[in-house]
Amino acid sequence: GAGVSQSPSNKVTEKGKDVELRCDPISGHTALYWYRQRLGQGLEFLIYFQGNSAPDKSGLPSDRFSAERTGESVSTLTIQRTQQEDSAVYLCASSYTAGGPAFFGQGTRLTVV
Amino acid sequence: DAKTTQPTSMDCAEGRAANLPCNHSTISGNEYVYWYRQIHSQGPQYIIHGLKNNETNEMASLIITEDRKSSTLILPHATLRDTAVYYCIVRVVDDYKLSFGAGTTVTVRA
């Protein structure tokens, strides 16, 4: 596709369950970001991938959060033992180079009940 | 990274130019000015960026003062679809870090 694709668009899960969110970046984009946006709040940086370099995981809020990316393709963000405070929109972005404009997907709205 | 200061909110008239200010008085010579916007319930959308020269694309114009301490994003003919939160971001050249502040909530009124 032409843009960043995220799936699912909406996810409702029970507290304590694990969830996996998927991001398909723009083809050829080496850099990939995950952000979180709670209702009415700003964007919080979670993690950054650049090619085969070690990712910047400094924004992950706890060890329940992890993310993987294989090469320059799909990334998955996994949240284990979900809590109600994990409810948010999770946004993925990709860019052609590290310092280039980042293009965002439409996000996955996660609701933990 | 240098911080930015933007008005919390502003109203604009449909069909008129919308001028969105941003102060970045501590900007360094190796930092770009980036603009994004976020329409309700959507992901942020890249608008434009510049280093020191004015820039224009199909969406907007970016005017950066000569001392680079402030800039203005201009939407030439605002429409109701331009209602969004607009973020002014200062970003180091070739650095991946992209930090969003609170932005300006722009409401375009008919």
Short mmCIF file of C-alpha atoms in Angstrom, two decimals:
data_model
loop_
_atom_site.label_atom_id
_atom_site.label_comp_id
_atom_site.label_asym_id
_atom_site.label_seq_id
_atom_site.Cartn_x
_atom_site.Cartn_y
_atom_site.Cartn_z
CA GLY A 1 0.00 0.00 0.00
CA ALA A 2 0.95 3.63 -0.27
CA GLY A 3 0.93 4.42 3.43
CA VAL A 4 1.69 2.91 6.83
CA SER A 5 -0.83 0.20 7.61
CA GLN A 6 -1.75 -0.86 11.14
CA SER A 7 -3.89 -3.75 12.27
CA PRO A 8 -6.23 -4.27 13.88
CA SER A 9 -7.79 -0.81 13.82
CA ASN A 10 -9.61 -1.56 17.05
CA LYS A 11 -8.95 -4.13 19.75
CA VAL A 12 -10.89 -4.81 22.91
CA THR A 13 -9.24 -7.18 25.34
CA GLU A 14 -9.75 -8.36 28.86
CA LYS A 15 -7.39 -7.26 31.59
CA GLY A 16 -4.56 -9.75 31.95
CA LYS A 17 -4.60 -10.95 28.34
CA ASP A 18 -1.73 -10.47 25.90
CA VAL A 19 -2.20 -8.45 22.72
CA GLU A 20 -0.17 -8.10 19.55
CA LEU A 21 -0.37 -5.04 17.32
CA ARG A 22 0.97 -5.01 13.80
CA CYS A 23 2.54 -2.30 11.67
CA ASP A 24 3.36 -2.50 7.95
CA PRO A 25 5.67 0.41 7.10
CA ILE A 26 5.95 2.13 3.75
CA SER A 27 8.03 -0.03 1.44
CA GLY A 28 11.70 0.98 1.48
CA HIS A 29 11.49 2.87 4.75
CA THR A 30 14.36 1.87 7.01
CA ALA A 31 13.16 3.61 10.16
CA LEU A 32 10.11 2.66 12.19
CA TYR A 33 8.58 4.22 15.32
CA TRP A 34 5.90 3.23 17.82
CA TYR A 35 4.07 5.87 19.86
CA ARG A 36 1.22 5.71 22.34
CA GLN A 37 -1.52 8.32 22.73
CA ARG A 38 -3.90 8.10 25.66
CA LEU A 39 -7.28 9.78 25.35
CA GLY A 40 -6.88 13.55 25.29
CA GLN A 41 -3.13 13.30 25.80
CA GLY A 42 -0.03 13.85 23.70
CA LEU A 43 2.09 11.34 21.81
CA GLU A 44 4.47 9.28 23.93
CA PHE A 45 7.48 7.73 22.20
CA LEU A 46 7.79 3.99 22.81
CA ILE A 47 10.46 2.48 20.57
CA TYR A 48 12.48 3.14 17.40
CA PHE A 49 13.98 0.74 14.86
CA GLN A 50 16.58 1.64 12.25
CA GLY A 51 17.65 -1.06 9.84
CA ASN A 52 19.67 -3.74 11.62
CA SER A 53 20.83 -1.44 14.43
CA ALA A 54 19.88 -2.06 18.03
CA PRO A 55 16.47 -0.43 18.65
CA ASP A 56 15.98 2.50 20.99
CA LYS A 57 13.65 1.02 23.62
CA SER A 58 13.93 3.92 26.03
CA GLY A 59 10.22 4.79 25.84
CA LEU A 60 8.78 1.38 26.69
CA PRO A 61 6.87 1.94 29.95
CA SER A 62 7.43 -1.50 31.49
CA ASP A 63 8.77 -4.96 30.76
CA ARG A 64 5.25 -5.99 29.74
CA PHE A 65 5.88 -4.10 26.51
CA SER A 66 8.09 -5.44 23.74
CA ALA A 67 8.45 -4.94 20.02
CA GLU A 68 10.08 -6.77 17.17
CA ARG A 69 10.96 -5.89 13.63
CA THR A 70 12.48 -8.20 11.06
CA GLY A 71 14.82 -6.29 8.77
CA GLU A 72 12.99 -3.39 7.19
CA SER A 73 9.57 -4.97 7.16
CA VAL A 74 6.68 -5.58 9.49
CA SER A 75 6.86 -4.71 13.17
CA THR A 76 4.79 -6.08 16.01
CA LEU A 77 4.22 -4.46 19.38
CA THR A 78 3.28 -6.94 22.11
CA ILE A 79 1.72 -6.03 25.42
CA GLN A 80 1.62 -8.82 27.99
CA ARG A 81 -0.82 -9.05 30.89
CA THR A 82 -2.67 -5.94 29.76
CA GLN A 83 -3.83 -3.41 32.32
CA GLN A 84 -6.55 -0.79 32.05
CA GLU A 85 -3.93 1.97 31.88
CA ASP A 86 -2.71 0.41 28.62
CA SER A 87 -5.90 1.61 26.93
CA ALA A 88 -4.77 4.05 24.26
CA VAL A 89 -4.22 4.51 20.54
CA TYR A 90 -0.95 2.93 19.45
CA LEU A 91 0.57 4.69 16.48
CA CYS A 92 3.24 3.45 14.12
CA ALA A 93 5.30 5.64 11.80
CA SER A 94 8.03 5.01 9.25
CA SER A 95 10.56 7.16 7.45
CA TYR A 96 12.97 6.62 4.57
CA THR A 97 15.98 7.65 6.66
CA ALA A 98 16.64 8.30 10.33
CA GLY A 99 16.20 12.05 10.07
CA GLY A 100 13.59 12.19 7.34
CA PRO A 101 9.90 13.02 7.68
CA ALA A 102 8.02 10.27 9.47
CA PHE A 103 4.66 9.14 8.11
CA PHE A 104 2.07 7.76 10.50
CA GLY A 105 -0.53 5.06 10.26
CA GLN A 106 -4.07 5.50 11.52
CA GLY A 107 -3.33 3.69 14.74
CA THR A 108 -4.76 0.79 16.71
CA ARG A 109 -7.26 1.76 19.39
CA LEU A 110 -6.74 -0.62 22.31
CA THR A 111 -9.36 -0.86 25.02
CA VAL A 112 -8.65 -3.01 28.08
CA VAL A 113 -11.80 -3.95 30.00
CA ASP B 1 16.53 19.56 21.57
CA ALA B 2 15.24 23.12 21.53
CA LYS B 3 11.74 23.55 22.89
CA THR B 4 8.91 25.24 21.07
CA THR B 5 6.13 27.51 22.26
CA GLN B 6 2.79 27.60 20.47
CA PRO B 7 -0.54 29.19 21.32
CA THR B 8 -2.91 26.72 22.93
CA SER B 9 -5.69 27.43 20.46
CA MET B 10 -6.76 29.68 17.62
CA ASP B 11 -9.74 30.18 15.36
CA CYS B 12 -9.56 30.79 11.63
CA ALA B 13 -12.18 31.77 9.06
CA GLU B 14 -12.88 29.37 6.24
CA GLY B 15 -11.36 30.54 2.96
CA ARG B 16 -8.89 32.85 4.66
CA ALA B 17 -5.20 32.26 5.24
CA ALA B 18 -4.37 30.68 8.61
CA ASN B 19 -1.09 31.83 10.15
CA LEU B 20 0.17 29.57 12.92
CA PRO B 21 3.06 30.94 14.98
CA CYS B 22 5.80 29.01 16.74
CA ASN B 23 8.64 30.28 18.93
CA HIS B 24 11.88 28.31 19.16
CA SER B 25 14.29 30.86 20.57
CA THR B 26 16.92 28.29 21.63
CA ILE B 27 17.11 26.52 18.27
CA SER B 28 20.57 25.43 17.14
CA GLY B 29 22.07 25.73 13.69
CA ASN B 30 21.72 21.99 13.13
CA GLU B 31 18.02 21.78 13.97
CA TYR B 32 15.12 21.69 11.55
CA VAL B 33 11.66 23.10 12.15
CA TYR B 34 9.00 20.46 11.43
CA TRP B 35 5.23 20.82 11.31
CA TYR B 36 2.70 18.03 11.75
CA ARG B 37 -1.02 18.07 12.29
CA GLN B 38 -3.44 15.60 13.82
CA ILE B 39 -7.04 15.61 12.75
CA HIS B 40 -9.40 14.12 15.32
CA SER B 41 -9.11 10.31 15.61
CA GLN B 42 -6.39 10.09 12.97
CA GLY B 43 -2.63 9.61 13.06
CA PRO B 44 -0.40 12.69 12.79
CA GLN B 45 0.17 13.97 9.26
CA TYR B 46 3.48 15.42 8.10
CA ILE B 47 3.06 18.91 6.64
CA ILE B 48 6.41 20.54 5.96
CA HIS B 49 9.88 21.16 7.34
CA GLY B 50 12.71 23.63 6.85
CA LEU B 51 16.15 24.59 8.11
CA LYS B 52 16.55 28.30 7.39
CA ASN B 53 14.96 29.05 4.03
CA ASN B 54 11.25 29.48 3.54
CA GLU B 55 9.57 26.38 2.17
CA THR B 56 6.33 25.76 0.27
CA ASN B 57 4.54 22.62 -0.77
CA GLU B 58 1.03 21.69 -1.83
CA MET B 59 -0.25 21.86 1.73
CA ALA B 60 1.36 24.91 3.28
CA SER B 61 4.16 27.45 3.46
CA LEU B 62 6.76 27.70 6.20
CA ILE B 63 8.26 31.08 6.94
CA ILE B 64 11.33 31.06 9.21
CA THR B 65 12.68 34.34 10.56
CA GLU B 66 16.23 35.30 9.68
CA ASP B 67 17.44 34.67 13.24
CA ARG B 68 15.56 31.33 13.17
CA LYS B 69 14.02 32.00 16.59
CA SER B 70 10.47 31.77 15.31
CA SER B 71 8.47 30.50 12.38
CA THR B 72 4.98 30.67 10.92
CA LEU B 73 3.04 27.95 9.18
CA ILE B 74 0.66 29.36 6.60
CA LEU B 75 -2.35 27.47 5.31
CA PRO B 76 -3.24 29.64 2.32
CA HIS B 77 -6.98 28.94 2.12
CA ALA B 78 -8.22 27.25 5.26
CA THR B 79 -11.09 24.78 4.94
CA LEU B 80 -13.17 23.06 7.59
CA ARG B 81 -11.06 19.93 6.99
CA ASP B 82 -8.01 21.82 8.27
CA THR B 83 -9.44 21.80 11.80
CA ALA B 84 -6.79 19.88 13.77
CA VAL B 85 -4.03 20.07 16.36
CA TYR B 86 -0.90 21.51 14.76
CA TYR B 87 2.49 20.60 16.17
CA CYS B 88 5.67 22.64 15.69
CA ILE B 89 8.72 20.47 16.39
CA VAL B 90 12.42 21.24 16.43
CA ARG B 91 14.51 18.27 15.37
CA VAL B 92 18.26 17.76 15.05
CA VAL B 93 19.40 17.16 11.46
CA ASP B 94 19.82 13.43 10.77
CA ASP B 95 18.47 12.55 14.22
CA TYR B 96 15.53 10.20 14.49
CA LYS B 97 14.10 11.70 17.66
CA LEU B 98 10.70 13.29 17.02
CA SER B 99 9.03 14.69 20.14
CA PHE B 100 5.51 16.08 20.11
CA GLY B 101 4.39 18.79 22.49
CA ALA B 102 0.85 20.00 23.12
CA GLY B 103 0.48 21.84 19.82
CA THR B 104 -2.10 24.43 18.78
CA THR B 105 -5.73 23.42 18.43
CA VAL B 106 -6.89 25.18 15.27
CA THR B 107 -10.59 25.47 14.58
CA VAL B 108 -11.67 26.64 11.15
CA ARG B 109 -15.12 28.21 11.25
CA ALA B 110 -17.52 28.69 8.38
#
